[in-house]
PDB file of C-alpha atoms in Angstrom:
ATOM      1  CA  MET G 829      95.931  25.070 -25.622  1.00  0.00           C
ATOM      2  CA  GLU G 830      92.710  24.933 -23.663  1.00  0.00           C
ATOM      3  CA  GLU G 831      92.248  21.974 -21.341  1.00  0.00           C
ATOM      4  CA  HIS G 832      88.976  20.035 -21.621  1.00  0.00           C
ATOM      5  CA  PHE G 833      87.119  18.152 -18.903  1.00  0.00           C
ATOM      6  CA  VAL G 834      85.319  15.185 -20.436  1.00  0.00           C
ATOM      7  CA  TRP G 835      82.988  12.523 -19.077  1.00  0.00           C
ATOM      8  CA  MET G 836      82.592   9.521 -21.397  1.00  0.00           C
ATOM      9  CA  THR G 837      80.040   6.752 -20.979  1.00  0.00           C
ATOM     10  CA  THR G 838      79.681   3.614 -23.072  1.00  0.00           C
ATOM     11  CA  ARG G 839      76.389   1.762 -22.761  1.00  0.00           C
ATOM     12  CA  HIS G 840      75.104  -1.404 -24.362  1.00  0.00           C
ATOM     13  CA  ILE G 841      71.349  -1.375 -24.803  1.00  0.00           C
ATOM     14  CA  LYS G 842      68.689  -3.947 -25.580  1.00  0.00           C
ATOM     15  CA  PRO G 843      67.899  -4.575 -29.268  1.00  0.00           C
ATOM     16  CA  GLY G 844      65.440  -2.165 -30.851  1.00  0.00           C
ATOM     17  CA  MET G 845      65.543   0.289 -27.937  1.00  0.00           C
ATOM     18  CA  LEU G 846      67.670   3.128 -29.368  1.00  0.00           C
ATOM     19  CA  ASP G 847      64.811   5.638 -29.789  1.00  0.00           C
ATOM     20  CA  ASP G 848      63.372   4.897 -26.339  1.00  0.00           C
ATOM     21  CA  PHE G 849      66.825   5.075 -24.775  1.00  0.00           C
ATOM     22  CA  GLU G 850      67.545   8.445 -26.396  1.00  0.00           C
ATOM     23  CA  ARG G 851      64.325   9.934 -24.986  1.00  0.00           C
ATOM     24  CA  ALA G 852      65.293   8.762 -21.490  1.00  0.00           C
ATOM     25  CA  TRP G 853      68.911   9.914 -21.937  1.00  0.00           C
ATOM     26  CA  ARG G 854      68.214  13.614 -22.444  1.00  0.00           C
ATOM     27  CA  PRO G 855      68.677  15.512 -19.179  1.00  0.00           C
ATOM     28  CA  ALA G 856      66.033  18.031 -18.169  1.00  0.00           C
ATOM     29  CA  PRO G 857      67.056  20.620 -17.378  1.00  0.00           C
ATOM     30  CA  TYR G 858      70.527  20.549 -18.869  1.00  0.00           C
ATOM     31  CA  PRO G 859      73.079  20.707 -16.056  1.00  0.00           C
ATOM     32  CA  GLU G 860      75.030  23.768 -15.024  1.00  0.00           C
ATOM     33  CA  GLY G 861      78.593  23.586 -16.316  1.00  0.00           C
ATOM     34  CA  LEU G 862      77.817  21.335 -19.304  1.00  0.00           C
ATOM     35  CA  ARG G 863      79.399  22.864 -22.411  1.00  0.00           C
ATOM     36  CA  HIS G 864      78.730  20.256 -25.104  1.00  0.00           C
ATOM     37  CA  ALA G 865      77.332  16.739 -25.317  1.00  0.00           C
ATOM     38  CA  TYR G 866      77.580  14.201 -28.114  1.00  0.00           C
ATOM     39  CA  ALA G 867      76.156  10.716 -28.621  1.00  0.00           C
ATOM     40  CA  TYR G 868      77.607   8.170 -31.022  1.00  0.00           C
ATOM     41  CA  TRP G 869      76.047   4.777 -31.686  1.00  0.00           C
ATOM     42  CA  SER G 870      77.092   1.611 -33.426  1.00  0.00           C
ATOM     43  CA  GLU G 871      75.518   0.610 -36.727  1.00  0.00           C
ATOM     44  CA  ASP G 872      73.348  -1.994 -35.010  1.00  0.00           C
ATOM     45  CA  GLY G 873      72.113   0.597 -32.469  1.00  0.00           C
ATOM     46  CA  ARG G 874      73.178  -1.521 -29.485  1.00  0.00           C
ATOM     47  CA  GLU G 875      76.189   0.453 -28.265  1.00  0.00           C
ATOM     48  CA  ILE G 876      76.099   4.161 -27.436  1.00  0.00           C
ATOM     49  CA  VAL G 877      79.053   6.319 -26.471  1.00  0.00           C
ATOM     50  CA  GLY G 878      78.197   9.592 -24.744  1.00  0.00           C
ATOM     51  CA  VAL G 879      80.827  12.321 -24.615  1.00  0.00           C
ATOM     52  CA  SER G 880      80.197  15.441 -22.548  1.00  0.00           C
ATOM     53  CA  PHE G 881      82.453  18.460 -22.068  1.00  0.00           C
ATOM     54  CA  TRP G 882      82.319  20.339 -18.762  1.00  0.00           C
ATOM     55  CA  ASP G 883      83.558  23.631 -17.303  1.00  0.00           C
ATOM     56  CA  SER G 884      85.421  21.665 -14.609  1.00  0.00           C
ATOM     57  CA  ARG G 885      85.663  18.289 -12.934  1.00  0.00           C
ATOM     58  CA  GLU G 886      83.748  19.752  -9.993  1.00  0.00           C
ATOM     59  CA  ALA G 887      80.803  20.724 -12.245  1.00  0.00           C
ATOM     60  CA  CYS G 888      80.697  17.208 -13.676  1.00  0.00           C
ATOM     61  CA  ASP G 889      80.975  15.561 -10.258  1.00  0.00           C
ATOM     62  CA  ALA G 890      78.226  17.803  -8.844  1.00  0.00           C
ATOM     63  CA  TYR G 891      75.865  16.767 -11.626  1.00  0.00           C
ATOM     64  CA  ARG G 892      76.769  13.083 -11.308  1.00  0.00           C
ATOM     65  CA  ALA G 893      75.873  13.262  -7.585  1.00  0.00           C
ATOM     66  CA  SER G 894      72.594  15.150  -8.186  1.00  0.00           C
ATOM     67  CA  ASP G 895      69.034  13.904  -7.839  1.00  0.00           C
ATOM     68  CA  ALA G 896      68.438  14.836 -11.493  1.00  0.00           C
ATOM     69  CA  GLU G 897      71.207  12.458 -12.633  1.00  0.00           C
ATOM     70  CA  THR G 898      69.940   9.708 -10.320  1.00  0.00           C
ATOM     71  CA  GLN G 899      66.476  10.047 -11.887  1.00  0.00           C
ATOM     72  CA  ARG G 900      67.912  10.117 -15.421  1.00  0.00           C
ATOM     73  CA  ARG G 901      69.915   6.935 -14.784  1.00  0.00           C
ATOM     74  CA  ALA G 902      66.820   5.239 -13.359  1.00  0.00           C
ATOM     75  CA  ALA G 903      64.869   6.172 -16.518  1.00  0.00           C
ATOM     76  CA  MET G 904      67.628   4.716 -18.746  1.00  0.00           C
ATOM     77  CA  ALA G 905      68.144   1.552 -16.681  1.00  0.00           C
ATOM     78  CA  ARG G 906      65.344  -0.439 -18.340  1.00  0.00           C
ATOM     79  CA  TYR G 907      67.157  -0.186 -21.700  1.00  0.00           C
ATOM     80  CA  VAL G 908      70.784  -0.680 -20.569  1.00  0.00           C
ATOM     81  CA  THR G 909      72.477  -4.079 -20.323  1.00  0.00           C
ATOM     82  CA  ASP G 910      76.012  -2.830 -19.540  1.00  0.00           C
ATOM     83  CA  GLU G 911      77.622   0.517 -18.749  1.00  0.00           C
ATOM     84  CA  ARG G 912      81.142   1.908 -18.298  1.00  0.00           C
ATOM     85  CA  ASP G 913      82.098   5.495 -17.618  1.00  0.00           C
ATOM     86  CA  ALA G 914      85.195   7.525 -16.847  1.00  0.00           C
ATOM     87  CA  PHE G 915      86.320  11.130 -16.493  1.00  0.00           C
ATOM     88  CA  TYR G 916      89.185  12.470 -18.618  1.00  0.00           C
ATOM     89  CA  ARG G 917      91.218  15.621 -19.064  1.00  0.00           C
ATOM     90  CA  GLY G 918      92.727  16.540 -22.407  1.00  0.00           C
ATOM     91  CA  ARG G 919      93.103  19.068 -25.169  1.00  0.00           C
ATOM     92  CA  GLU G 920      92.444  19.430 -28.852  1.00  0.00           C
ATOM     93  CA  LEU G 921      95.166  18.179 -31.158  1.00  0.00           C
ATOM     94  CA  ALA G 922      96.332  20.731 -33.688  1.00  0.00           C
ATOM     95  CA  ILE G 923      95.900  19.430 -37.239  1.00  0.00           C
ATOM     96  CA  PRO G 924      98.163  21.141 -39.770  1.00  0.00           C
ATOM     97  CA  VAL G 925      96.395  23.004 -42.554  1.00  0.00           C
ATOM     98  CA  ARG G 926      96.769  21.119 -45.831  1.00  0.00           C
TER      99      ARG G 926
END
């Protein structure tokens, strides 16, 4: 099975700021080595979990250390009240056909 390199971030944002946060969240340009990115939010719109899949840990680390990521985080900061992130490795679980 293929191994995945995943960076996950959970952020709590100020009330009523989901749309503004999402505009600030989108990277421009999208980073080299990013395969897929997903955002999931709570029903009240105050907690957002970002899940991004990368070619390698090195690609993810290079982006995290880049000026573009520093600027993106600065743009998001006005909406964020708390943030946690971590890097993971894993693989897809095979679900039997029913």
